[in-house]
Amino acid sequence: MAKQEQNVFQEIVSHCKKLGFVYQSSEIYGGLSAVYDYGPYGVLLKNNIKQYWWKSMVQMHENIVGIDAAIFMEPTVWKASGHVDAFNDPLVDNKDSKKRYRADHLIEEYIESKIQKKIDKDVAKAAKRFGDSFNKEEYLATDKRTLDRQAKIDAILSRMNNSLNTGDLKDIDALIAELEIACSVSGTKNWTEVRQFNLMFSTQGGGATSDDVLYLRPETAQGIFVNFLNVLNTSRQKIPFGIAQIGKAFRNEIVARQFIFRMREFEQMEMQFFVRPGEQKQFYEQWKEARMKWHLALGTPADKLRYHDHEALAHYADMALDIEFEYPFGFRELEGVHSRTDFDLSSHEEHSGKKLQYFDPELKESYTPYVVETSVGCDRMFLSVLSQAYQIDEAPDSKGKMQQRVVLRLHPAIAPIKCAVLPLVKKDEALTNKAREIFNKIKYSFECQYDEKDSVGKRYRRQDELGTPYCITIDDQTLEDNTVTLRERDSMEQERVAVEAVERIVQQKVDMRVLLQQL
Ligand code: ATP
């Protein structure tokens, strides 16, 4: 990560802690690596993100229903899903620094820093040289040096994916040696052999014998597959239909250094869409578009989001892509859209002995449905939303002098607090009473905050830092004509509005329908 990007990322992390969005888990004991707690504003923002997802999936689709499955499942589930045998990451240690890495990440970082960066630099230079007439696609497709570099990237990735898929870890050792990859901490190339590491956490059931191993689910999807028949028999759904779920998942990630981007305990928002075999491509394309639209509706600029097709497919997939977001540390996976074939239902049918098929009344035949999945991490979504919203601009202080201000330009529909109610001064009881009266009236409609501490300028700054879209200020004029000042976060514009109208005005702007109607 470049120094400037690192600084922005560090600022966002500090902001989260300072304002009460995210804390390190068990901090008073020194913390627990890659586990985080959400504070008072974090939980509100996270709940709003979940609500936006849930409403867009379940409330807005007649043919999608929700469930909430348990975290613990009968252990054969994880045998059938392939997680016991194949949910591994390749790990490697540097013998000098004792630092542990994911071997595939080491190789990908090498590509990024040693080859891709050079391509990007040449593109930037050419763009400067040719000005408006520069055509990036044409340059990438014709420049000899760039083509050679791209071919090198493709060759490395294809060899790595092939070796990982066939379990040839010796070749991954060889690739790391050939590329002369060194540890960023010790600077040496003194590596252990690459070995596979299963990411599932296990614990013991009530019987506490060694056969009683229980896993903490590494994805929520399997809770949906094992309930396929239950839902089918109780919900009157016909194929195509979907089952949605939001819930915790657990992975013993080897390296977890990027705040809430890669956690050991995290939350997923997953939807499995069951379709006729052969129709998966059509629904895969449909969900790919729909999910991008969902992200864009929040106001994220289109150039911050992109699709990334998977070169190496997981054992269950026939098509797969990631929706990537440009975090301060670069483009990374935010959501996965996977065409999972009939792998999961067929495998559960085989392991459970229960028929998991669907009788199609139109075709008059039974089949195992195919599945298109959309899976987005709630925490990664939280981080993308915050990274996008965190901005620094200028605002006048009490003497009219411009000062830097930190502002979270969150979409009003997901902002943790929708509206702050502020008496101009704390000492004037008539003002604080009136402010309380207004607060107690509007608190039924949306999340509000009453605040009377510090100067009103400081309180505005604090609400800007929390991403509160509106502030209502109560002053002497309020007592005379029953109007208040309504201040908007982004423009900082203030207008005088009647007390009776303020709740309706704010409600219109912060209503989640504004978001959903764009989908
Ligand atoms: P990665 O390649 O980054 O490890 P993945 O491809 O294993 O991710 P999936 O199994 O497709 O991820 O999981 C679906 C979604 O769950 C991801 O797109 C991501 O948003 C989220 N997710 C996965 N692992 C984590 C994690 N360790 N911490 C936070 N979110 C995660």
Coordinates of C-alpha atoms and ligand atoms in Angstrom, one line a residue:
M1 CA 0.0 0.0 0.0
A2 CA 1.4 3.4 -0.9
K3 CA 2.0 5.8 2.0
Q4 CA -0.8 8.2 1.2
E5 CA -3.3 5.3 0.8
Q6 CA -2.0 3.8 4.1
N7 CA -2.6 7.2 5.8
V8 CA -6.2 7.4 4.5
F9 CA -6.9 3.9 5.7
Q10 CA -5.4 4.6 9.1
E11 CA -7.5 7.7 9.4
I12 CA -10.7 5.7 8.7
V13 CA -9.7 3.1 11.2
S14 CA -9.0 5.8 13.9
H15 CA -12.3 7.5 13.0
C16 CA -14.2 4.3 13.5
K17 CA -12.7 3.9 17.0
K18 CA -12.9 7.6 18.0
L19 CA -16.5 8.0 17.1
G20 CA -17.8 4.6 18.3
F21 CA -18.3 2.7 15.1
V22 CA -15.9 -0.2 15.5
Y23 CA -13.7 -1.4 18.4
Q24 CA -11.1 -4.1 18.7
S25 CA -12.6 -7.1 20.4
S26 CA -11.6 -7.6 24.0
E27 CA -9.4 -4.5 23.8
I28 CA -8.8 -4.2 27.6
Y29 CA -7.0 -7.6 27.3
G30 CA -4.9 -6.6 24.4
G31 CA -7.5 -7.5 21.7
L32 CA -8.2 -10.6 19.8
S33 CA -6.7 -10.6 16.3
A34 CA -9.1 -10.2 13.4
V35 CA -12.2 -10.0 15.6
Y36 CA -14.0 -6.7 16.1
D37 CA -17.0 -5.3 17.9
Y38 CA -19.4 -2.7 16.6
G39 CA -20.1 0.4 18.8
P40 CA -23.2 2.5 19.2
Y41 CA -23.0 4.2 15.7
G42 CA -21.5 1.1 14.0
V43 CA -24.4 -1.1 15.0
L44 CA -26.9 1.4 13.7
L45 CA -25.1 1.7 10.3
K46 CA -24.6 -2.0 10.1
N47 CA -28.3 -2.6 10.8
N48 CA -29.3 -0.1 8.1
I49 CA -27.0 -1.9 5.6
K50 CA -28.7 -5.2 6.5
Q51 CA -32.1 -3.7 6.2
Y52 CA -31.3 -2.3 2.8
W53 CA -30.2 -5.7 1.6
W54 CA -33.1 -7.6 3.2
K55 CA -35.8 -5.2 1.9
S56 CA -34.2 -5.3 -1.6
M57 CA -34.2 -9.1 -1.6
V58 CA -37.2 -10.3 0.5
Q59 CA -39.6 -7.4 0.7
M60 CA -39.2 -6.5 -3.0
H61 CA -39.4 -9.9 -4.5
E62 CA -42.5 -12.1 -4.4
N63 CA -40.3 -15.1 -5.2
I64 CA -37.7 -14.6 -2.5
V65 CA -38.2 -15.6 1.1
G66 CA -35.9 -15.4 4.1
I67 CA -34.7 -17.8 6.8
D68 CA -32.5 -17.6 9.9
A69 CA -30.7 -21.0 10.2
A70 CA -28.6 -22.0 13.2
I71 CA -24.8 -21.6 13.2
F72 CA -24.2 -25.2 14.3
M73 CA -25.2 -27.9 11.9
E74 CA -25.0 -31.6 11.7
P75 CA -21.3 -32.2 10.9
T76 CA -22.0 -34.3 7.8
V77 CA -23.2 -31.1 6.2
W78 CA -19.6 -29.9 6.0
K79 CA -18.5 -33.2 4.5
A80 CA -21.2 -33.0 1.8
S81 CA -20.4 -29.3 1.0
G82 CA -16.7 -30.1 0.5
H83 CA -15.5 -27.9 3.4
V84 CA -14.0 -30.7 5.4
D85 CA -11.8 -31.8 2.5
A86 CA -11.3 -28.7 0.5
F87 CA -11.9 -25.5 2.4
N88 CA -8.1 -24.8 2.6
D89 CA -5.8 -21.9 2.1
P90 CA -2.1 -22.5 1.2
L91 CA 0.1 -21.0 3.9
V92 CA 3.8 -20.4 4.0
D93 CA 6.0 -19.0 6.8
N94 CA 9.2 -16.9 6.5
K95 CA 11.7 -18.6 8.8
D96 CA 13.5 -15.4 9.7
S97 CA 10.6 -13.0 10.5
K98 CA 8.3 -15.9 11.5
K99 CA 5.6 -14.0 9.6
R100 CA 2.8 -16.2 8.1
Y101 CA 1.5 -15.5 4.6
R102 CA -1.1 -16.9 2.2
A103 CA 1.0 -18.3 -0.6
D104 CA -1.5 -17.2 -3.3
H105 CA -1.6 -13.7 -1.8
L106 CA 2.2 -13.5 -1.8
I107 CA 2.2 -14.3 -5.5
E108 CA -0.6 -11.9 -6.3
E109 CA 1.1 -9.1 -4.4
Y110 CA 4.3 -9.8 -6.4
I111 CA 2.3 -9.4 -9.6
E112 CA 0.7 -6.2 -8.3
S113 CA 3.9 -4.5 -7.1
K114 CA 6.4 -5.8 -9.7
I115 CA 4.4 -6.0 -12.9
Q116 CA 1.0 -4.4 -12.7
K117 CA 2.4 -1.1 -11.2
K118 CA 4.7 -0.8 -14.3
I119 CA 1.8 -1.2 -16.6
D120 CA -0.2 1.4 -14.7
K121 CA 2.8 3.8 -14.8
D122 CA 3.2 3.5 -18.6
V123 CA -0.6 4.0 -19.1
A124 CA -0.5 7.2 -16.9
K125 CA 2.6 8.4 -18.9
A126 CA 0.9 7.7 -22.2
A127 CA -2.4 9.4 -21.1
K128 CA -0.4 12.5 -20.3
R129 CA 1.5 12.4 -23.6
F130 CA -1.6 11.9 -25.8
G131 CA -4.0 14.0 -23.8
D132 CA -7.7 13.8 -24.9
S133 CA -6.9 11.6 -27.9
F134 CA -5.6 8.8 -25.5
N135 CA -7.5 5.5 -25.8
K136 CA -6.7 3.2 -22.9
E137 CA -8.2 0.0 -24.3
E138 CA -6.3 0.5 -27.6
Y139 CA -3.1 1.2 -25.8
L140 CA -3.4 -1.9 -23.6
A141 CA -4.2 -4.0 -26.7
T142 CA -1.3 -2.8 -28.8
D143 CA 1.7 -1.5 -26.8
K144 CA 4.4 -4.2 -27.1
R145 CA 5.9 -3.8 -23.6
T146 CA 2.5 -3.8 -21.9
L147 CA 1.4 -6.9 -23.8
D148 CA 4.6 -8.7 -22.7
R149 CA 4.0 -7.8 -19.1
Q150 CA 0.3 -8.8 -19.3
A151 CA 1.4 -12.2 -20.8
K152 CA 3.8 -12.6 -17.9
I153 CA 0.9 -11.9 -15.4
D154 CA -1.4 -14.3 -17.2
A155 CA 1.3 -17.1 -17.2
I156 CA 2.0 -16.7 -13.5
L157 CA -1.7 -16.7 -12.5
S158 CA -2.6 -19.6 -14.7
R159 CA 0.3 -21.7 -13.3
M160 CA -0.6 -20.8 -9.7
N161 CA -4.3 -21.6 -10.2
N162 CA -3.6 -24.8 -11.9
S163 CA -1.2 -26.0 -9.2
L164 CA -3.6 -25.0 -6.4
N165 CA -6.4 -26.8 -8.1
T166 CA -4.4 -30.0 -8.6
G167 CA -2.9 -29.7 -5.1
D168 CA 0.7 -29.4 -6.5
L169 CA 2.1 -27.4 -3.6
K170 CA 5.7 -28.3 -4.6
D171 CA 5.1 -26.2 -7.7
I172 CA 3.9 -23.2 -5.6
D173 CA 7.2 -23.5 -3.6
A174 CA 9.0 -23.5 -7.0
L175 CA 7.0 -20.5 -8.2
I176 CA 7.8 -18.4 -5.1
A177 CA 11.5 -19.3 -5.5
E178 CA 11.6 -18.5 -9.3
L179 CA 9.9 -15.1 -8.8
E180 CA 12.5 -14.5 -6.0
I181 CA 9.7 -13.3 -3.6
A182 CA 11.1 -11.9 -0.4
C183 CA 9.4 -11.4 3.0
S184 CA 8.5 -7.7 3.4
V185 CA 9.6 -7.8 7.1
S186 CA 12.9 -9.8 7.1
G187 CA 13.7 -9.1 3.4
T188 CA 14.8 -12.8 3.1
K189 CA 13.7 -15.6 0.8
N190 CA 14.0 -18.2 3.5
W191 CA 10.5 -19.9 3.3
T192 CA 9.0 -23.0 4.7
E193 CA 7.3 -25.4 2.4
V194 CA 3.7 -24.3 1.4
R195 CA 1.1 -26.4 3.2
Q196 CA -2.7 -26.5 3.2
F197 CA -4.6 -25.1 6.2
N198 CA -8.3 -25.8 6.8
L199 CA -10.2 -22.6 7.6
M200 CA -13.0 -24.1 9.6
F201 CA -13.2 -23.6 13.4
S202 CA -14.3 -26.6 15.3
T203 CA -15.6 -27.2 18.8
Q204 CA -17.2 -30.1 20.7
G205 CA -20.8 -31.1 21.0
G206 CA -22.6 -32.0 24.3
G207 CA -21.2 -35.5 24.3
A208 CA -17.6 -34.1 24.2
T209 CA -16.1 -37.2 22.6
S210 CA -13.7 -36.9 19.7
D211 CA -16.5 -38.0 17.3
D212 CA -18.6 -35.1 18.5
V213 CA -16.9 -32.4 16.6
L214 CA -19.0 -29.5 15.6
Y215 CA -18.0 -26.8 13.2
L216 CA -18.8 -23.1 13.3
R217 CA -20.3 -22.5 9.9
P218 CA -17.8 -21.0 7.4
E219 CA -20.7 -19.7 5.2
T220 CA -24.4 -19.3 5.6
A221 CA -25.3 -20.9 2.3
Q222 CA -25.5 -24.5 3.6
G223 CA -28.2 -23.5 6.1
I224 CA -30.3 -22.6 3.0
F225 CA -29.5 -25.8 1.1
V226 CA -30.5 -28.1 3.9
N227 CA -33.7 -26.2 4.3
F228 CA -34.6 -26.3 0.6
L229 CA -37.3 -28.9 1.1
N230 CA -38.7 -27.3 4.2
V231 CA -39.1 -23.9 2.5
L232 CA -40.5 -25.5 -0.7
N233 CA -43.1 -27.4 1.3
T234 CA -44.2 -24.4 3.4
S235 CA -43.9 -21.3 1.3
R236 CA -45.9 -22.1 -1.9
Q237 CA -42.9 -21.0 -4.0
K238 CA -42.3 -22.3 -7.5
I239 CA -39.1 -22.4 -9.4
P240 CA -37.5 -19.9 -10.0
F241 CA -37.4 -18.7 -6.4
G242 CA -34.8 -17.6 -3.8
I243 CA -34.0 -18.1 -0.2
A244 CA -32.2 -15.2 1.6
Q245 CA -30.3 -15.2 4.9
I246 CA -28.2 -12.8 6.9
G247 CA -25.9 -14.4 9.5
K248 CA -22.6 -14.9 11.1
A249 CA -19.9 -17.0 9.5
F250 CA -16.5 -18.0 10.9
R251 CA -13.1 -18.6 9.1
N252 CA -9.8 -19.1 10.7
E253 CA -8.1 -16.7 8.2
I254 CA -4.3 -17.2 8.1
V255 CA -3.5 -13.6 7.6
A256 CA -5.9 -10.9 8.8
R257 CA -4.4 -7.5 8.7
Q258 CA -6.9 -5.3 7.1
F259 CA -9.3 -4.3 9.8
I260 CA -12.9 -5.5 9.2
F261 CA -12.0 -6.5 5.6
R262 CA -10.8 -9.9 6.6
M263 CA -12.2 -11.1 10.0
R264 CA -12.3 -14.5 11.7
E265 CA -15.9 -13.9 12.7
F266 CA -18.0 -11.9 10.2
E267 CA -21.5 -11.6 8.8
Q268 CA -22.8 -12.6 5.4
M269 CA -25.8 -11.6 3.4
E270 CA -26.5 -14.5 1.1
M271 CA -29.3 -15.4 -1.4
Q272 CA -29.5 -18.7 -3.2
F273 CA -31.7 -18.6 -6.3
F274 CA -33.1 -22.0 -7.4
V275 CA -33.6 -22.3 -11.2
R276 CA -34.2 -24.9 -13.9
P277 CA -31.1 -26.7 -15.1
G278 CA -29.9 -24.9 -18.2
E279 CA -31.4 -21.5 -17.2
Q280 CA -28.5 -20.7 -14.8
K281 CA -26.7 -18.4 -17.3
Q282 CA -29.7 -16.1 -17.8
F283 CA -30.2 -15.7 -14.0
Y284 CA -26.4 -15.4 -13.3
E285 CA -26.4 -12.4 -15.8
Q286 CA -29.6 -11.0 -14.2
W287 CA -28.2 -11.1 -10.6
K288 CA -24.8 -9.8 -11.7
E289 CA -26.6 -6.6 -13.0
A290 CA -29.0 -6.4 -10.1
R291 CA -26.3 -6.6 -7.5
M292 CA -24.2 -3.9 -9.2
K293 CA -27.3 -1.7 -9.3
W294 CA -27.8 -2.2 -5.6
H295 CA -24.3 -0.9 -4.8
L296 CA -24.6 2.0 -7.2
A297 CA -27.9 3.2 -5.7
L298 CA -26.0 4.2 -2.6
G299 CA -24.2 6.8 -4.6
T300 CA -20.9 5.0 -5.0
P301 CA -19.2 6.3 -8.2
A302 CA -19.2 3.7 -11.0
D303 CA -15.4 3.8 -11.3
K304 CA -15.0 2.5 -7.7
L305 CA -16.8 -0.7 -8.5
R306 CA -15.9 -3.4 -11.1
Y307 CA -16.6 -7.0 -12.0
H308 CA -13.8 -9.5 -11.8
D309 CA -14.5 -12.9 -13.5
H310 CA -12.9 -15.9 -11.7
E311 CA -10.1 -17.5 -13.6
A312 CA -10.1 -20.5 -11.3
L313 CA -13.5 -21.9 -10.4
A314 CA -14.4 -23.4 -7.1
H315 CA -15.3 -27.1 -7.1
Y316 CA -19.0 -26.3 -7.1
A317 CA -19.2 -23.5 -9.7
D318 CA -19.6 -23.3 -13.5
M319 CA -19.5 -19.4 -13.6
A320 CA -18.3 -17.0 -10.9
L321 CA -17.4 -13.4 -10.5
D322 CA -16.6 -10.9 -7.8
I323 CA -17.9 -7.4 -7.5
E324 CA -14.8 -5.5 -6.4
F325 CA -14.7 -2.2 -4.6
E326 CA -11.7 0.2 -4.6
Y327 CA -10.8 0.2 -0.9
P328 CA -8.0 2.5 0.2
F329 CA -5.7 -0.5 -0.2
G330 CA -6.9 -1.2 -3.8
F331 CA -9.6 -3.1 -5.6
R332 CA -10.7 -6.1 -3.5
E333 CA -13.7 -8.5 -3.4
L334 CA -16.8 -7.1 -1.9
E335 CA -19.4 -9.6 -3.1
G336 CA -19.4 -12.9 -5.0
V337 CA -21.9 -14.0 -7.6
H338 CA -21.6 -17.7 -8.2
S339 CA -23.4 -20.2 -10.4
R340 CA -23.2 -23.2 -8.1
T341 CA -24.8 -25.7 -10.4
D342 CA -26.7 -28.6 -8.6
F343 CA -23.5 -29.5 -6.7
D344 CA -24.8 -28.7 -3.2
L345 CA -28.3 -30.1 -3.4
S346 CA -27.0 -33.3 -5.2
S347 CA -24.3 -33.8 -2.6
H348 CA -26.8 -33.3 0.3
E349 CA -29.1 -35.8 -1.4
E350 CA -26.3 -38.3 -1.6
H351 CA -25.1 -37.8 2.0
S352 CA -28.5 -37.5 3.7
G353 CA -30.4 -40.1 1.6
K354 CA -33.3 -37.6 1.3
K355 CA -34.6 -36.7 -2.2
L356 CA -33.9 -33.0 -2.7
Q357 CA -35.7 -32.6 -6.0
Y358 CA -38.4 -30.3 -7.5
F359 CA -41.4 -31.5 -9.5
D360 CA -41.8 -28.9 -12.2
P361 CA -45.6 -28.7 -12.9
E362 CA -45.0 -27.1 -16.3
L363 CA -42.4 -29.5 -17.5
K364 CA -44.1 -32.4 -15.6
E365 CA -40.8 -33.8 -14.5
S366 CA -38.6 -33.8 -11.4
Y367 CA -35.1 -32.4 -11.3
T368 CA -32.4 -31.1 -9.0
P369 CA -32.5 -27.3 -9.3
Y370 CA -29.4 -25.3 -10.2
V371 CA -28.4 -22.4 -8.0
V372 CA -27.2 -18.9 -8.6
E373 CA -25.9 -17.3 -5.4
T374 CA -25.2 -13.7 -4.4
S375 CA -23.0 -13.4 -1.3
V376 CA -21.9 -10.1 0.2
G377 CA -20.0 -9.6 3.4
C378 CA -21.8 -7.2 5.7
D379 CA -18.5 -6.0 7.3
R380 CA -16.9 -5.5 3.9
M381 CA -19.9 -3.6 2.8
F382 CA -19.6 -1.5 6.0
L383 CA -16.0 -0.7 5.2
S384 CA -16.7 0.1 1.6
V385 CA -19.5 2.5 2.6
L386 CA -17.3 4.2 5.2
S387 CA -14.3 4.4 2.9
Q388 CA -16.4 6.1 0.3
A389 CA -18.2 8.4 2.7
Y390 CA -15.1 9.6 4.6
Q391 CA -14.2 13.0 3.2
I392 CA -12.4 16.1 4.3
D393 CA -13.5 19.5 3.2
E394 CA -13.8 22.9 4.8
A395 CA -16.3 24.6 7.0
P396 CA -16.4 28.1 8.6
D397 CA -15.7 28.2 12.4
S398 CA -17.6 30.6 14.8
K399 CA -15.5 33.5 13.5
G400 CA -16.2 32.7 9.9
K401 CA -12.7 31.4 9.3
M402 CA -12.5 28.3 7.1
Q403 CA -11.3 25.1 9.0
Q404 CA -10.9 21.5 7.9
R405 CA -13.9 19.4 8.6
V406 CA -14.3 15.6 8.5
V407 CA -17.6 14.6 7.1
L408 CA -19.2 11.2 6.4
R409 CA -21.2 11.6 3.3
L410 CA -23.3 8.6 3.9
H411 CA -26.5 8.0 1.9
P412 CA -29.2 9.5 4.3
A413 CA -31.2 6.2 4.2
I414 CA -28.3 4.2 5.9
A415 CA -26.9 7.0 8.1
P416 CA -26.8 5.8 11.8
I417 CA -28.5 9.0 13.1
K418 CA -30.9 10.7 10.8
C419 CA -31.4 13.9 12.6
A420 CA -29.8 15.8 15.6
V421 CA -31.9 18.1 17.7
L422 CA -29.8 21.0 19.1
P423 CA -30.9 23.8 21.4
L424 CA -28.7 26.8 20.5
V425 CA -27.5 27.2 24.1
K426 CA -27.7 24.8 27.0
K427 CA -28.2 27.4 29.7
D428 CA -31.6 28.7 28.3
E429 CA -34.2 26.4 29.8
A430 CA -36.9 27.6 27.4
L431 CA -34.8 26.5 24.5
T432 CA -33.8 23.1 25.9
N433 CA -37.4 22.4 26.9
K434 CA -38.6 23.2 23.4
A435 CA -35.8 21.1 21.9
R436 CA -36.7 18.1 24.1
E437 CA -40.4 18.5 23.1
I438 CA -39.4 18.4 19.4
F439 CA -37.1 15.4 20.0
N440 CA -39.8 13.5 21.9
K441 CA -42.2 14.1 19.0
I442 CA -40.0 13.0 16.1
K443 CA -38.1 10.1 17.8
Y444 CA -40.9 7.7 16.8
S445 CA -40.2 8.2 13.1
F446 CA -36.4 7.8 12.8
E447 CA -33.2 7.6 14.8
C448 CA -32.6 11.1 16.4
Q449 CA -30.1 12.4 18.8
Y450 CA -30.6 15.2 21.3
D451 CA -27.3 17.1 22.1
E452 CA -26.8 20.3 24.1
K453 CA -23.1 20.0 25.1
D454 CA -20.5 22.4 23.6
S455 CA -21.0 25.3 21.1
V456 CA -23.5 24.6 18.3
G457 CA -20.6 24.8 15.8
K458 CA -18.8 22.0 17.6
R459 CA -22.0 20.0 17.7
Y460 CA -22.5 20.4 13.9
R461 CA -18.9 19.1 13.4
R462 CA -19.6 16.1 15.5
Q463 CA -22.8 15.3 13.6
D464 CA -20.9 15.7 10.3
E465 CA -18.3 13.2 11.6
L466 CA -21.1 10.7 12.4
G467 CA -22.7 11.3 9.0
T468 CA -26.0 12.7 10.3
P469 CA -27.7 14.2 7.3
Y470 CA -29.8 16.8 9.2
C471 CA -29.5 19.0 12.3
I472 CA -32.5 20.9 13.7
T473 CA -31.5 24.0 15.8
I474 CA -33.8 25.6 18.2
D475 CA -33.2 29.3 19.0
D476 CA -35.1 32.4 20.3
Q477 CA -37.0 32.8 17.1
T478 CA -38.4 29.3 17.6
L479 CA -40.1 30.4 20.7
E480 CA -41.6 33.3 18.8
D481 CA -42.8 31.8 15.6
N482 CA -42.4 28.0 16.0
T483 CA -39.8 27.7 13.3
V484 CA -36.4 25.9 13.5
T485 CA -33.2 26.0 11.4
L486 CA -32.7 22.8 9.4
R487 CA -29.1 22.3 8.4
E488 CA -28.1 19.8 5.7
R489 CA -24.8 18.0 6.2
D490 CA -23.2 18.1 2.7
S491 CA -24.0 21.6 1.5
M492 CA -24.1 23.0 5.1
E493 CA -27.1 25.0 3.9
Q494 CA -29.6 26.2 6.5
E495 CA -33.2 26.9 6.0
R496 CA -36.0 28.1 8.3
V497 CA -38.8 25.6 8.5
A498 CA -42.0 25.3 10.6
V499 CA -41.8 22.9 13.5
E500 CA -44.9 21.0 12.2
A501 CA -43.2 20.5 8.8
V502 CA -39.7 19.4 10.0
E503 CA -40.5 15.7 10.7
R504 CA -42.1 15.2 7.3
I505 CA -39.2 17.0 5.4
V506 CA -36.5 14.9 7.1
Q507 CA -38.6 11.7 6.7
Q508 CA -38.8 12.1 3.0
K509 CA -35.1 12.4 2.6
V510 CA -34.0 9.6 4.9
D511 CA -36.7 7.1 3.9
M512 CA -35.2 3.8 2.6
R513 CA -37.8 3.8 -0.1
V514 CA -35.7 6.5 -1.8
L515 CA -33.0 3.8 -2.2
L516 CA -35.3 0.9 -3.0
Q517 CA -37.2 2.8 -5.7
Q518 CA -33.9 3.1 -7.7
L519 CA -33.5 -0.6 -8.0
Ligands
ATP1 P1 -11.6 -13.9 -0.1 O1 -11.1 -14.4 -1.5 O2 -11.4 -12.4 0.0 O3 -11.1 -14.7 1.0 P2 -13.9 -15.5 -0.6 O4 -13.9 -15.5 -2.1 O5 -13.4 -16.6 0.2 O6 -13.2 -14.1 -0.1 P3 -16.7 -16.0 -0.4 O7 -16.5 -17.3 0.2 O8 -17.2 -15.8 -1.8 O9 -15.4 -15.1 -0.1 O10 -17.7 -15.2 0.7 C1 -18.6 -14.3 0.2 C2 -18.4 -12.9 0.8 O11 -18.2 -13.0 2.3 C3 -17.2 -12.2 0.3 O12 -17.4 -11.6 -0.9 C4 -16.9 -11.2 1.4 O13 -17.6 -10.1 1.3 C5 -17.3 -12.0 2.7 N1 -16.2 -12.5 3.4 C6 -15.5 -13.7 3.1 N2 -14.5 -13.9 4.0 C7 -14.5 -12.8 4.8 C8 -13.7 -12.5 6.0 N3 -12.8 -13.3 6.4 N4 -14.0 -11.3 6.6 C9 -15.0 -10.5 6.2 N5 -15.8 -10.8 5.1 C10 -15.6 -12.0 4.4

